[in-house]
Coordinates of C-alpha atoms in Angstrom, one line a residue:
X130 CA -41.3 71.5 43.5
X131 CA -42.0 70.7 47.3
X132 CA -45.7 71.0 48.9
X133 CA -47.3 74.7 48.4
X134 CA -50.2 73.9 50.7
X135 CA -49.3 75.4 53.7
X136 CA -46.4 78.5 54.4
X137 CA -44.9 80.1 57.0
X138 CA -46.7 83.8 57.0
X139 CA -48.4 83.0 61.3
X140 CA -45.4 81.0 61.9
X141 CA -43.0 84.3 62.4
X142 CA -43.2 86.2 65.5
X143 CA -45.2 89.4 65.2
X144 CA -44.9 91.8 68.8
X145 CA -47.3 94.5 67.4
X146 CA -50.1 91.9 67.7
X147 CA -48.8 90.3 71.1
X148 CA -49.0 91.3 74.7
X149 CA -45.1 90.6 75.3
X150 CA -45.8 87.1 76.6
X151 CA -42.5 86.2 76.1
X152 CA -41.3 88.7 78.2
X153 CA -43.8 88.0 81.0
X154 CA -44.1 84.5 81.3
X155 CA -40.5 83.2 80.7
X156 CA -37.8 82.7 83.4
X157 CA -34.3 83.3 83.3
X158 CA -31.8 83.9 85.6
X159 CA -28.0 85.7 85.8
X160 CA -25.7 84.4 83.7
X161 CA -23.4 85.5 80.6
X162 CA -27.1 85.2 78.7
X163 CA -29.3 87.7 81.1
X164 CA -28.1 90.5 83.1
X165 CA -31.0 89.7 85.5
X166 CA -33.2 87.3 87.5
X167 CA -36.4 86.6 86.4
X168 CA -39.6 84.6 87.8
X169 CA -41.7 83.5 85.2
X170 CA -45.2 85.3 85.7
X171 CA -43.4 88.7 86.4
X172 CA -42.8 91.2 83.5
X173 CA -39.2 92.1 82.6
X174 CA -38.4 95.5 84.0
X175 CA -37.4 96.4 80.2
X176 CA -41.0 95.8 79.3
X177 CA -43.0 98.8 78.1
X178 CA -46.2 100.5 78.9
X179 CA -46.9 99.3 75.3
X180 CA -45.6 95.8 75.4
X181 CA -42.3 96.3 73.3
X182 CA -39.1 96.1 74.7
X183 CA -37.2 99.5 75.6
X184 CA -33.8 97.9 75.0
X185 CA -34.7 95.7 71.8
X186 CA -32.0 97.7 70.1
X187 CA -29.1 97.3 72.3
X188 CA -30.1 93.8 73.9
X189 CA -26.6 92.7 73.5
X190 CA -24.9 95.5 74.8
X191 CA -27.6 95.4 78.2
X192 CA -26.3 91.8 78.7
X193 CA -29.7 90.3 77.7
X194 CA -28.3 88.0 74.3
X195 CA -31.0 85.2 75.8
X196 CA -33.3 87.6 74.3
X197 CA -32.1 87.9 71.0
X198 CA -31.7 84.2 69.9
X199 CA -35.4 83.6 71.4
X200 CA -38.2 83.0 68.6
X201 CA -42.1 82.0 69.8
X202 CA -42.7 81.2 66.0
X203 CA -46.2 83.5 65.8
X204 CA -47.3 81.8 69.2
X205 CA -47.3 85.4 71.0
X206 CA -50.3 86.9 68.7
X207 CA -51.9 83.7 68.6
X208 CA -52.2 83.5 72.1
X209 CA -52.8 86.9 72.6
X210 CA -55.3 87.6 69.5
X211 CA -57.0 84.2 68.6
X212 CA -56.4 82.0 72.9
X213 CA -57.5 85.2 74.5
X214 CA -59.4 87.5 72.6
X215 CA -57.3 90.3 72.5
X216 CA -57.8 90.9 76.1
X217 CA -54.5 92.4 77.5
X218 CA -53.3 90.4 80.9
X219 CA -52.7 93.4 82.7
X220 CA -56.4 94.1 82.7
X221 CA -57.7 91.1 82.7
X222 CA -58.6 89.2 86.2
X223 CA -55.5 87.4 87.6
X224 CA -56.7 84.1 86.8
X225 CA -57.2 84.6 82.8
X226 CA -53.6 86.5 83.0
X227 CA -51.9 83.5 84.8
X228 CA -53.3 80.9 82.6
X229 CA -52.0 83.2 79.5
X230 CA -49.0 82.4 81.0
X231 CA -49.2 79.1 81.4
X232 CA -50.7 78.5 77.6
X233 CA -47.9 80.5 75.8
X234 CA -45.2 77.7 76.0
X235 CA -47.1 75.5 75.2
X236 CA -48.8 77.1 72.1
X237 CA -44.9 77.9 71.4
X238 CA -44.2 74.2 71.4
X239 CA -46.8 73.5 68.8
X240 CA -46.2 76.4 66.6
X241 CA -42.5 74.9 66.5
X242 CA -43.4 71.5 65.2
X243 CA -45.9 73.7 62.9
X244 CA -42.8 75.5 61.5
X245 CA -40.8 71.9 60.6
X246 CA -43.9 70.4 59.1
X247 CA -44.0 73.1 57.0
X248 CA -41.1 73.2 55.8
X249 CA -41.0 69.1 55.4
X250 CA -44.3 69.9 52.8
X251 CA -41.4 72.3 51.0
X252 CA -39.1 69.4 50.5
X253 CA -39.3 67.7 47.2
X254 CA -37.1 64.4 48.4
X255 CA -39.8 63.7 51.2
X256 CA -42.9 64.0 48.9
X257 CA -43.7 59.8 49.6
X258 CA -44.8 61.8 53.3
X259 CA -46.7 64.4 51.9
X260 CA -49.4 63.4 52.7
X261 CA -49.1 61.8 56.2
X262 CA -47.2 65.5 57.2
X263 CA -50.1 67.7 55.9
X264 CA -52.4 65.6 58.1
X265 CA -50.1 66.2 61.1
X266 CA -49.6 69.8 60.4
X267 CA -53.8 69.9 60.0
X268 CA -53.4 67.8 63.2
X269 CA -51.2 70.5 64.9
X270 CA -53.0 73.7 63.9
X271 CA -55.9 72.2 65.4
X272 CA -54.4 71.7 68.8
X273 CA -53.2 75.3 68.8
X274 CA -56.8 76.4 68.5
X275 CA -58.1 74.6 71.9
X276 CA -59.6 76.6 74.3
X277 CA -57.1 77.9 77.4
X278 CA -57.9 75.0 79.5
X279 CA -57.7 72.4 76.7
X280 CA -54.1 73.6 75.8
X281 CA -53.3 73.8 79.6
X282 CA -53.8 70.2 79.6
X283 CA -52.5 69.1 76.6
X284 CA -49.8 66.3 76.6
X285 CA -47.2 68.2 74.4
X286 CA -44.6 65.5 74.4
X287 CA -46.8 62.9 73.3
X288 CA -48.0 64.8 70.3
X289 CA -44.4 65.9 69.6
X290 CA -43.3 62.3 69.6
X291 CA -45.8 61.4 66.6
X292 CA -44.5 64.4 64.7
X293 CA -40.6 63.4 64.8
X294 CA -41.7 60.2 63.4
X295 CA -42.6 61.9 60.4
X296 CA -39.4 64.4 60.9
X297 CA -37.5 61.2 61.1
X298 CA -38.7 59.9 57.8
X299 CA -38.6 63.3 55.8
X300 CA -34.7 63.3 57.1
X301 CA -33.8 60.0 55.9
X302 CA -35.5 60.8 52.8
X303 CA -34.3 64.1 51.9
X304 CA -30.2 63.0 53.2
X305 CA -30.8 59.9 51.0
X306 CA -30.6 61.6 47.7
X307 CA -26.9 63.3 48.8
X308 CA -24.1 61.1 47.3
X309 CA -21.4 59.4 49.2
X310 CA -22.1 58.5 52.8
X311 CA -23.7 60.2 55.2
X312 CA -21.9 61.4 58.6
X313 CA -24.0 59.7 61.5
X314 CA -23.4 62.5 64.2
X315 CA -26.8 62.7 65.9
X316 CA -26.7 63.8 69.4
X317 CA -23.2 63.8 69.8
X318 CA -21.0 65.9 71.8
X319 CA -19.0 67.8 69.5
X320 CA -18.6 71.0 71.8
X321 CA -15.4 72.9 70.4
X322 CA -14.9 70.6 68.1
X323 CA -12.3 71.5 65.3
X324 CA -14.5 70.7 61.9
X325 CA -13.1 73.6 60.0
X326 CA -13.5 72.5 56.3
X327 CA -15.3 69.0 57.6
X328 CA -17.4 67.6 54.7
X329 CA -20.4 67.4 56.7
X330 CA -23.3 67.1 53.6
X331 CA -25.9 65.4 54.4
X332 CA -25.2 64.8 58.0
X333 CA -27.2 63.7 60.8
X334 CA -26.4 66.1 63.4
X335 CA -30.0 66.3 65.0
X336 CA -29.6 67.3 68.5
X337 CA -25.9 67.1 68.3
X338 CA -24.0 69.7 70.8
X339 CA -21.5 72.1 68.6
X340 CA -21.0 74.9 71.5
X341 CA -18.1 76.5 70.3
X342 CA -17.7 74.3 67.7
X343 CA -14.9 75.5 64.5
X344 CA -17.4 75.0 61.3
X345 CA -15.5 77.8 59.5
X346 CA -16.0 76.9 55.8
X347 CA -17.6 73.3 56.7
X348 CA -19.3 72.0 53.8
X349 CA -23.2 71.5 55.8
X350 CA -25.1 71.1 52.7
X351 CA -28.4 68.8 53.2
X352 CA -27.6 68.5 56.9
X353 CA -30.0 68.0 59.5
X354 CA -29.7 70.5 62.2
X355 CA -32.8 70.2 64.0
X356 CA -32.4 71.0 67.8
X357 CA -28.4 71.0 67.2
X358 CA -26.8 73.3 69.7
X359 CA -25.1 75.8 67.4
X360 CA -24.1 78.8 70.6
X361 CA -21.0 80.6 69.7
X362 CA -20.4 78.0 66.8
X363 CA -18.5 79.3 64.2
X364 CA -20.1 78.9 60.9
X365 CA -18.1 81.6 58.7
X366 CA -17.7 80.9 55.3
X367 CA -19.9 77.7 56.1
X368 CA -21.9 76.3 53.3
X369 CA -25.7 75.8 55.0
X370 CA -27.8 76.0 51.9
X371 CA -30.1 73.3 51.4
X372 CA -29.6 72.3 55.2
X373 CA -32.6 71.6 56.8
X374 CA -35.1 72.1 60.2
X375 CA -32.4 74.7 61.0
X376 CA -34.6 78.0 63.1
X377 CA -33.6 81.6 63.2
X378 CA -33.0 81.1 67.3
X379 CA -30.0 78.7 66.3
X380 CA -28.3 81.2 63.6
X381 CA -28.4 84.2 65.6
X382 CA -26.6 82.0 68.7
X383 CA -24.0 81.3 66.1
X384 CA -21.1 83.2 64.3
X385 CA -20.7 83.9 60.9
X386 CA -20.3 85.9 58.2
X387 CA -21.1 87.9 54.8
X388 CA -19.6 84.7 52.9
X389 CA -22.2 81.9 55.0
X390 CA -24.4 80.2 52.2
X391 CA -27.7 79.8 54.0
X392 CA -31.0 78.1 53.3
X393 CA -33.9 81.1 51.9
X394 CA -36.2 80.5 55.6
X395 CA -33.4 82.1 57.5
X396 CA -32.1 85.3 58.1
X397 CA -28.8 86.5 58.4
X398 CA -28.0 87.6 62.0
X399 CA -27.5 91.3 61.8
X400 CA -24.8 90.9 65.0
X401 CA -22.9 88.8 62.6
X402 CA -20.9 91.2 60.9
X403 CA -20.9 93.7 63.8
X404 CA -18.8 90.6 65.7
X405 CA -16.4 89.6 62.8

């Protein structure tokens, strides 16, 4: 059994407890993601009176897909409830709003390591870690509970590079126990690459670029897939349970279908049978 000490329940994105930071303080621009232009700082012109979206049901359909593979892993409500007090931007002086703005992606940052720690604690394989990742998630939790200007100044990378160590080592640990040897395919360019079938288990495909990539009924058992590029791959009929560090913002840019094993953290996309 892997680490129950720490779970997932403020690490899941709750909008009836957030001020739609995301919406507000996030740029984007025109493209085949976003309809729209958008400064960060301004609110999205789809952004209630209430702070919900008025198109979250047909975000899709509007042209806004950007929006819908986008996850601030419970950073929204902690900034808005816990950072700032529950004091809503729009009524709040202009300075307090704009350093809301500036906090949020940073508190998102942290709240994403939180989310891999956590599920490195649930890992059996990496339990000779267990107890250097519990310190670092203690570590992390921490840092999300600065003050505004604290987390304004915060060196995110620097923290993030002592994490991956530890992501590093729960990786090798966890891939280890898969027999036969291990595809080394981390960062590689593998955009529409044809791996339908591919025995992929246990494979290092950390930051590795699939755009477009054919995974139909790839075997992706044990895999690491943390920060792998997975837009418009196709992963029907793909075998992803027991893969590992994969986030709900990567499956929902992908494809698949009814028939996709997948690991119990994630969800299956909704658009997924809508598109097949």
């Amino acid at each position: 059994m892997g680490d129950k000490t720490a779970d997932r329940t403020g690490l899941r994105g709750d909008c009836g407890n957030c001020f739609g930071l995301c919406c507000v303080a996030l740029p984007f621009a025109r493209s085949a993601d976003f309809a729209i232009d958008k400064p960060a700082g301004r609110a999205c012109p789809n952004l209630g009176e209430d702070h919900r979206c008025g198109i979250h049901a047909r975000l899709r359909q509007s042209g806004f897909t950007g929006c819908t593979v986008y996850d601030c892993f419970g950073a929204g409500q902690k900034v808005s409830q816990l950072t700032f007090g529950g004091r809503d931007p729009r009524t709040a002086p202009p300075e307090e709003a704009r350093r809301m703005n500036e906090v949020f992606p940073v508190v998102r940052q942290l709240h994403e390591l939180l989310w891999y720690l956590t599920e490195a604690l649930g890992l059996p394989a990496a339990r000779p870690v267990h107890g250097d990742l519990r310190r670092s998630l203690a570590k992390t939790e921490g840092l999300t509970r600065l003050t505004p200007d604290e987390l304004a100044a915060l060196d995110v990378p620097a923290h993030r590079q002592d994490v991956n160590v530890l992501l590093l080592k729960t990786s090798e640990l966890v891939r280890a126990g898969v027999r036969g040897r291990k595809k080394e395919r981390r960062g590689a360019d593998l955009m529409g690459a044809r791996l339908r079938g591919a025995d992929l288990r246990g494979a290092n495909l950390r930051g590795a670029c699939l755009i477009a990539a054919d995974l139909a009924g790839a075997d992706l058992r044990e895999a690491d897939l943390i920060g792998a590029d997975l837009r418009d791959t196709d992963l029907t009929d793909a075998d992803l349970t027991g893969a590992f560090f994969l986030t709900q913002p990567q499956l929902n840019a992908a494809r698949g279908s009814a028939g996709t094993g997948l690991p119990e953290s994630v969800a299956r996309p909704a658009h997924w049978t809508a598109r097949l």
